[in-house]
Structure formats: structure tokens, C-alpha cells
Amino acid sequence: MTQILSPVSSLRGIVSLPADKSISHRSAMLSALSDGTCRIHNYPQSADPQSTLNVLRGLGVSMHRDDDDVLVIEGVGIDGLRPPDAPLDCGNSGTTMRLMSGILAGQPFGSVLTGDDSLQQRPMKRVADPMKAMGGRVILVEGHAPIRLRPSRDGLSAIKYRLPMASAQVKSCVLLAGLYADGRTTVVEPTRCRDHTERMLGLETHEVGGVREIYVDGGHRIDPRTWTVPGDFSGAAFFMVAATITPDSAIRFKNVGLNPSRTALIDVLIDMGADIRVENERAEGSEPIGDVRVTSAPLEGVEIGGRVIPNLIDEIPVLAVAAACAEGQTVIRDAEELRVKETDRLHAITENLRAMGAQIEERPDGLVIDGNGPNLLGTTVDSFDDHRIAMAMGVAACVAHGETQIQGAETARVSFPGFWDELDRVTTPR
């Protein structure tokens, strides 16, 4: 599908967001492993969270939508999963594959996790290594999926594992495997990354000198509960940038997730000069949520890197669009993880923004962007089969001079079904 967009005069209104993907995946998995019936409000229809449900069904977990469209999952307990009849298809979802590998490494039966062509190119040794250190039997194909898991000969053993990179997926994989290990598993986190798993499991944590440790005891039981999934901050990011760089804009989000391990984009945009206000902050279960207002404002370039990057990693493609529309130079470093996402996002954003007239240099671990205000040129760009690249180009099209055609735009449905309709709803044509 090719999405054709013309420049807009403003964005105004309340943006309707999809449910948070990260929390959705985890709420489904933990509900399946709980000791009873769980209910999940606002579970999304987007492709990745649905892949998690399909994998859980393949493991014998029953679920249904009730009359209020609440997802009801019948928990089987941590020892109640059943052997699958076929390989478990994770679709395009790296979160599904990496987190489920931790759960399945501790099972008394074998299983295979597979996915689409894109997912089978993403690195999986990062989860296989700690599983093997715990005694798991994990077989990869040259470091990639399919992931074949065999029953451990002597069961999993607790380990103390220091994360070699800031990865919430690797951390979560080890913590979920720790449910099946003999003893207390410790994950050492030198650089803080998304903390949904430990929050939702209610795990003990300890931090000294910026280094954080998370603990999980083997046999940790999960009580049945009701979850409410907040609006997806990563989905809101595209509209935050669009409203900031498009003159005469004013938009609002309600009930968006504001987990501090996810919201670095707000701080970076404010440092650049954005007008963003957080209101009505409150807690919803284990997660902070609130409302956010964004008003258009001129931006200036910044330098970002180091510890902020893991909490900003999904938003860097759209942040690069903001940087191209700012005044002055923006330098993004320490973001080499973007090269092993659904596509090489550093290369994809460079190719597309350069085609739109931006001054951008691709570096091994980041980007250098010389902004010159919102002076992009409409042209034909490509999604590279990556939902975040497609949506970032939709944001760029809002301020580009002339028509922009985005090839492969349908990939936005992976995380934000209806993104193009929502963008159209809150924008006013020039």
C-alpha cells in the first residue's frame, strides 16, 4: 500500500492511541501463567500483541473476549502449559519471541519459536546465551530463529546475569526463566531500561551507584488479577513530534502510559524547545499514567547519547524527523541497537530524510542531522517494512513541501492499526 500525504496546516484535537504494546505482551503472558482467571482491559488488536495470544493458545491457554470486549485469560499456573502441536509463530514480534523463550526454556517439553522473514533475521543469541547459562537447551540457526528449545536435563539453575546491553527483552527473558529455576535469579542492569516486567511481577529490586539488581525466586506464583493497558507512549511519540513541528497545532492525549523508563522523548523534546505539558498524573495498577498536551514550538538541535538512549530507542526515527525540522545540529550516538530492529533503522531514516532534502549523516552508532527548520521536500519514500519508519515518514509529510508517497505504509498496523486514519482525523489540510 502506498500512502499519499499532502502538507497540513495544523494538528488539533484529542488523539486516540492504541494500547501499549510492551505492557500488553506482558499482561497476556503473566495472565496465562497465573493461578486463575485474569481480565485485561484495552488489549489491542495490533499484530504483535495478537502474535503473543496466538503463541499462548498454541500452549493450551484458553481465552475469549467478553461482552464488554475485555480479554479474559484462564491462567494455567507456571507449570500448566501444554506441549504445542506445531511451531509457535511469533509473526514479526521480537518481544513475543524473546520473552516466550524464557518461559519455554524451563518447560518439561520441547518447542520451536519461529516468525516471519524479518524476525528470523534479528539476533537471538542474546537470549540464548543466558538460557544456556541456566542449563537450558537452546538451538539457533546461525544466531537467529527458529529457536528450538529442549527440556533441560537437570532443570534450570538460578544465575546472576549482568546484561551486556540495555535490553528490556533480554532482561525479561531471564526473569521469566527465573520462575522455573532452582534458587534466586539476579539480573544486573548497568543501564536502566524498560521495567514493566519487574513492576508487573512485583519483584524486589536494589540499586547502588546507578547499577540496579532485580531478583526473582524460582516458583514465584502469579496471582490472578485485572489489568488495564494504558495508551501507548511510543504511538503518542509520532503525534507529539508532528504537533511540535507543525505550526498552529495543539493536541492532547488521555490515559497515556508515563513509565519513567519510557518517556525520555518528552525530556529531549523539551530540551529542544518543545511545549509539552503532563497533567493528571496517577497510577493504574503498577504503571503511572496521565494526560499530555502538546503545542507547536520552534526547535533547536541537541546532542543525545549514553544512558538516555535505551529509554528512547523506539522513538529515534521520529526524533530524527524533529531534528531535521529544528534549527542547528543534532547528534545521536550510542544507538547501534537500531541496526537490528525490524530493519536497519539508522540506514532507513537516513535514506528517507536525505531523499526529502535533509542534511543527514549516518554513523555506525547514530546520526548527525543539520536542521534547517521545517523545509523538507515531498517525494517518494519507503517504509523498509518497518512500522516506525512508515509512521515517522508520515510525520515528515505533515510539513514537507509538496506531496509525499510512502511505500509499504500498511506496516504501521503492526503497532498502530488505524494510524493513517487518526493522522487524517486530527490534521487540517493547507
Coordinates of N, CA, C and O in Angstrom, one line a residue, residues 34-127:
S34 N -0.7 -17.3 35.5 CA -1.3 -17.0 36.8 C -2.1 -18.2 37.3 O -2.4 -19.2 36.5
D35 N -2.5 -18.1 38.6 CA -3.2 -19.2 39.2 C -4.8 -19.0 39.2 O -5.5 -19.3 40.1
G36 N -5.3 -18.5 38.0 CA -6.7 -18.3 38.0 C -7.1 -17.4 36.8 O -6.3 -17.2 35.9
T37 N -8.3 -16.9 36.8 CA -8.8 -16.2 35.7 C -8.4 -14.7 35.8 O -8.5 -14.1 36.8
C38 N -7.9 -14.2 34.7 CA -7.4 -12.8 34.6 C -8.2 -12.1 33.5 O -8.7 -12.7 32.5
R39 N -8.4 -10.8 33.7 CA -9.1 -9.9 32.8 C -8.2 -8.8 32.3 O -7.5 -8.2 33.2
I40 N -8.1 -8.5 31.0 CA -7.3 -7.4 30.5 C -8.1 -6.4 29.8 O -8.7 -6.8 28.7
H41 N -8.3 -5.2 30.3 CA -9.0 -4.2 29.7 C -8.0 -3.5 28.6 O -6.9 -3.3 28.9
N42 N -8.6 -3.2 27.5 CA -7.9 -2.4 26.4 C -6.8 -3.2 25.8 O -5.7 -2.7 25.4
Y43 N -6.9 -4.5 25.7 CA -5.9 -5.3 25.0 C -6.0 -5.0 23.5 O -7.1 -5.1 22.9
P44 N -4.9 -4.7 22.8 CA -5.0 -4.2 21.4 C -5.2 -5.3 20.4 O -4.9 -6.5 20.6
Q45 N -5.7 -4.9 19.2 CA -5.8 -5.8 18.1 C -4.6 -5.7 17.1 O -4.6 -6.4 16.1
S46 N -3.6 -4.9 17.5 CA -2.4 -4.8 16.6 C -1.7 -6.1 16.5 O -1.8 -7.0 17.3
A47 N -1.0 -6.3 15.4 CA -0.4 -7.6 15.0 C 0.5 -8.2 16.1 O 0.4 -9.4 16.4
D48 N 1.4 -7.4 16.7 CA 2.4 -8.0 17.6 C 1.7 -8.6 18.8 O 2.0 -9.8 19.2
P49 N 0.9 -7.9 19.6 CA 0.2 -8.5 20.7 C -0.7 -9.6 20.4 O -0.8 -10.6 21.2
Q50 N -1.2 -9.6 19.2 CA -2.0 -10.8 18.7 C -1.1 -12.0 18.5 O -1.6 -13.1 18.7
S51 N 0.1 -11.8 18.1 CA 1.1 -12.9 18.0 C 1.3 -13.6 19.3 O 1.4 -14.8 19.4
T52 N 1.4 -12.8 20.4 CA 1.6 -13.3 21.7 C 0.4 -14.2 22.1 O 0.5 -15.3 22.6
L53 N -0.8 -13.7 21.8 CA -2.0 -14.5 22.1 C -2.0 -15.8 21.3 O -2.4 -16.9 21.9
N54 N -1.6 -15.8 20.1 CA -1.6 -17.0 19.2 C -0.6 -18.0 19.8 O -0.9 -19.2 19.8
V55 N 0.5 -17.5 20.3 CA 1.5 -18.4 20.8 C 1.0 -19.1 22.1 O 1.1 -20.3 22.4
L56 N 0.3 -18.3 23.0 CA -0.2 -18.8 24.2 C -1.4 -19.8 23.9 O -1.5 -20.9 24.6
R57 N -2.2 -19.6 22.9 CA -3.2 -20.6 22.5 C -2.5 -21.9 22.1 O -3.0 -23.0 22.4
G58 N -1.4 -21.8 21.4 CA -0.7 -23.0 21.0 C -0.1 -23.8 22.1 O 0.2 -24.9 22.0
L59 N -0.1 -23.1 23.3 CA 0.4 -23.8 24.5 C -0.7 -24.2 25.4 O -0.5 -24.6 26.6
G60 N -1.9 -24.2 24.9 CA -3.1 -24.7 25.6 C -3.8 -23.7 26.5 O -4.6 -24.1 27.4
V61 N -3.5 -22.4 26.4 CA -4.1 -21.4 27.2 C -5.5 -21.0 26.6 O -5.5 -20.6 25.4
S62 N -6.6 -21.0 27.4 CA -7.9 -20.6 26.9 C -8.1 -19.2 27.1 O -7.7 -18.6 28.2
M63 N -8.8 -18.5 26.2 CA -9.1 -17.1 26.3 C -10.3 -16.7 25.5 O -10.6 -17.4 24.5
H64 N -10.9 -15.6 25.8 CA -12.0 -15.1 25.0 C -12.3 -13.7 25.3 O -11.8 -13.2 26.3
R65 N -13.0 -13.0 24.4 CA -13.4 -11.6 24.7 C -14.9 -11.7 25.2 O -15.7 -12.3 24.7
D66 N -15.1 -11.0 26.3 CA -16.4 -11.0 26.9 C -17.3 -9.9 26.2 O -16.9 -9.2 25.2
D67 N -18.5 -9.7 26.7 CA -19.5 -8.8 26.0 C -19.0 -7.4 26.1 O -19.5 -6.5 25.3
D68 N -18.1 -7.0 27.0 CA -17.6 -5.7 27.1 C -16.2 -5.5 26.4 O -15.5 -4.5 26.6
D69 N -15.9 -6.5 25.6 CA -14.6 -6.5 24.8 C -13.4 -6.6 25.7 O -12.3 -6.1 25.4
V70 N -13.5 -7.1 26.9 CA -12.4 -7.4 27.8 C -11.9 -8.8 27.5 O -12.6 -9.7 27.4
L71 N -10.5 -8.8 27.4 CA -9.9 -10.1 27.2 C -9.8 -10.9 28.5 O -9.2 -10.4 29.4
V72 N -10.4 -12.1 28.5 CA -10.4 -13.0 29.6 C -9.5 -14.1 29.4 O -9.6 -14.9 28.4
I73 N -8.5 -14.3 30.2 CA -7.5 -15.4 30.0 C -7.6 -16.3 31.2 O -7.5 -15.9 32.4
E74 N -7.7 -17.6 31.0 CA -7.8 -18.6 32.0 C -6.3 -19.1 32.3 O -5.7 -19.9 31.6
G75 N -5.8 -18.6 33.4 CA -4.4 -18.9 33.8 C -4.3 -20.4 34.1 O -5.2 -21.0 34.7
V76 N -3.1 -20.9 33.7 CA -2.9 -22.4 34.0 C -1.8 -22.6 35.0 O -1.4 -23.7 35.3
G77 N -1.3 -21.5 35.6 CA -0.2 -21.6 36.6 C 1.1 -21.7 35.8 O 1.2 -22.0 34.6
I78 N 2.2 -21.5 36.6 CA 3.5 -21.6 35.9 C 3.9 -23.0 35.4 O 4.8 -23.1 34.6
D79 N 3.2 -24.0 35.9 CA 3.5 -25.4 35.5 C 2.4 -26.0 34.6 O 2.5 -27.2 34.4
G80 N 1.5 -25.2 34.1 CA 0.4 -25.7 33.4 C 0.4 -25.6 31.9 O -0.6 -26.0 31.3
L81 N 1.4 -25.1 31.3 CA 1.4 -25.0 29.8 C 1.5 -26.4 29.2 O 2.1 -27.3 29.8
R82 N 0.9 -26.6 28.0 CA 0.9 -27.9 27.4 C 1.8 -27.9 26.1 O 2.0 -26.8 25.5
P83 N 2.4 -29.1 25.8 CA 3.2 -29.1 24.6 C 2.5 -28.7 23.3 O 1.4 -29.1 23.1
P84 N 3.1 -27.8 22.5 CA 2.5 -27.4 21.3 C 2.5 -28.5 20.2 O 3.3 -29.4 20.2
D85 N 1.5 -28.4 19.3 CA 1.4 -29.4 18.2 C 2.2 -29.0 17.0 O 2.4 -29.8 16.1
A86 N 2.7 -27.8 17.0 CA 3.4 -27.2 15.8 C 4.3 -26.1 16.3 O 4.2 -25.6 17.4
P87 N 5.2 -25.7 15.4 CA 6.0 -24.5 15.7 C 5.1 -23.3 16.1 O 4.0 -23.1 15.6
L88 N 5.6 -22.5 17.0 CA 4.8 -21.4 17.6 C 5.2 -20.1 16.8 O 6.4 -19.7 16.8
D89 N 4.3 -19.5 16.0 CA 4.6 -18.4 15.1 C 4.5 -17.1 15.9 O 3.4 -16.7 16.3
C90 N 5.6 -16.4 16.0 CA 5.6 -15.1 16.6 C 5.4 -13.9 15.7 O 5.5 -12.8 16.1
G91 N 5.1 -14.2 14.4 CA 4.9 -13.2 13.4 C 6.1 -12.3 13.3 O 7.2 -12.8 13.0
N92 N 5.9 -11.0 13.5 CA 7.0 -10.0 13.4 C 7.5 -9.5 14.8 O 8.2 -8.6 14.9
S93 N 7.0 -10.2 15.8 CA 7.2 -9.7 17.2 C 8.4 -10.2 17.9 O 8.4 -11.4 18.4
G94 N 9.4 -9.4 18.0 CA 10.6 -9.8 18.8 C 10.3 -9.9 20.2 O 10.9 -10.8 20.9
T95 N 9.4 -9.1 20.8 CA 9.1 -9.2 22.2 C 8.5 -10.6 22.5 O 8.8 -11.3 23.5
T96 N 7.5 -11.0 21.6 CA 6.9 -12.3 21.8 C 8.0 -13.4 21.8 O 8.1 -14.3 22.7
M97 N 8.9 -13.4 20.8 CA 9.9 -14.5 20.7 C 10.9 -14.5 21.9 O 11.1 -15.5 22.5
R98 N 11.4 -13.3 22.2 CA 12.4 -13.3 23.3 C 11.8 -13.6 24.7 O 12.5 -14.3 25.5
L99 N 10.7 -13.0 25.0 CA 10.1 -13.3 26.3 C 9.6 -14.7 26.4 O 9.8 -15.4 27.4
M100 N 9.0 -15.2 25.4 CA 8.5 -16.6 25.4 C 9.6 -17.6 25.5 O 9.5 -18.7 26.0
S101 N 10.8 -17.3 24.9 CA 11.9 -18.2 25.0 C 12.3 -18.4 26.5 O 12.7 -19.5 26.9
G102 N 12.2 -17.3 27.3 CA 12.5 -17.5 28.7 C 11.5 -18.4 29.4 O 11.9 -19.3 30.2
I103 N 10.2 -18.3 29.1 CA 9.2 -19.2 29.7 C 9.4 -20.6 29.2 O 9.3 -21.5 30.0
L104 N 9.6 -20.8 27.9 CA 9.7 -22.1 27.4 C 11.0 -22.9 27.7 O 11.0 -24.1 27.7
A105 N 12.0 -22.1 28.0 CA 13.3 -22.8 28.4 C 13.2 -23.7 29.6 O 13.9 -24.6 29.8
G106 N 12.2 -23.3 30.5 CA 12.0 -24.1 31.7 C 10.9 -25.1 31.7 O 10.6 -25.7 32.7
Q107 N 10.4 -25.4 30.5 CA 9.3 -26.4 30.4 C 9.8 -27.8 30.3 O 10.9 -28.0 29.7
P108 N 9.0 -28.8 30.7 CA 9.4 -30.2 30.5 C 9.1 -30.8 29.2 O 9.2 -32.0 29.0
F109 N 8.9 -29.9 28.2 CA 8.6 -30.4 26.8 C 9.4 -29.5 25.9 O 9.8 -28.4 26.2
G110 N 9.5 -29.9 24.7 CA 10.2 -29.2 23.6 C 9.3 -28.2 22.9 O 8.1 -28.5 22.9
S111 N 9.8 -27.2 22.2 CA 9.1 -26.3 21.4 C 9.9 -25.6 20.4 O 11.2 -25.6 20.6
V112 N 9.3 -25.0 19.5 CA 10.0 -24.2 18.4 C 9.3 -22.9 18.3 O 8.1 -22.8 18.1
L113 N 10.1 -21.8 18.4 CA 9.6 -20.4 18.2 C 10.1 -20.0 16.8 O 11.3 -20.0 16.5
T114 N 9.1 -19.6 15.9 CA 9.5 -19.1 14.6 C 8.8 -17.8 14.4 O 8.1 -17.2 15.2
G115 N 9.0 -17.2 13.2 CA 8.4 -15.9 12.9 C 8.6 -15.6 11.4 O 9.0 -16.5 10.6
D116 N 8.2 -14.4 11.0 CA 8.3 -14.0 9.6 C 9.8 -13.8 9.2 O 10.7 -13.9 10.0
D117 N 10.0 -13.5 7.9 CA 11.4 -13.4 7.4 C 12.1 -12.3 8.2 O 13.3 -12.5 8.4
S118 N 11.5 -11.2 8.5 CA 12.2 -10.1 9.2 C 12.6 -10.6 10.6 O 13.7 -10.3 11.0
L119 N 11.7 -11.2 11.3 CA 12.0 -11.6 12.7 C 13.2 -12.7 12.7 O 14.0 -12.7 13.6
Q120 N 13.2 -13.5 11.6 CA 14.2 -14.5 11.6 C 15.6 -14.0 11.2 O 16.6 -14.7 11.2
Q121 N 15.7 -12.7 11.0 CA 17.0 -12.0 10.8 C 17.5 -11.3 12.0 O 18.6 -10.8 12.0
R122 N 16.7 -11.2 13.0 CA 17.0 -10.5 14.2 C 17.9 -11.3 15.2 O 17.7 -12.5 15.3
P123 N 18.8 -10.7 15.9 CA 19.7 -11.5 16.8 C 19.0 -12.2 18.0 O 18.3 -11.5 18.7
M124 N 19.2 -13.5 18.1 CA 18.6 -14.2 19.2 C 19.7 -14.8 20.2 O 19.3 -15.4 21.2
K125 N 20.9 -14.7 19.8 CA 22.0 -15.3 20.7 C 21.9 -14.5 22.0 O 22.3 -15.1 23.1
R126 N 21.5 -13.3 22.0 CA 21.4 -12.5 23.3 C 20.5 -13.1 24.3 O 20.7 -12.9 25.5
V127 N 19.5 -13.9 23.9 CA 18.6 -14.6 24.8 C 19.1 -16.0 25.0 O 18.9 -16.6 26.1

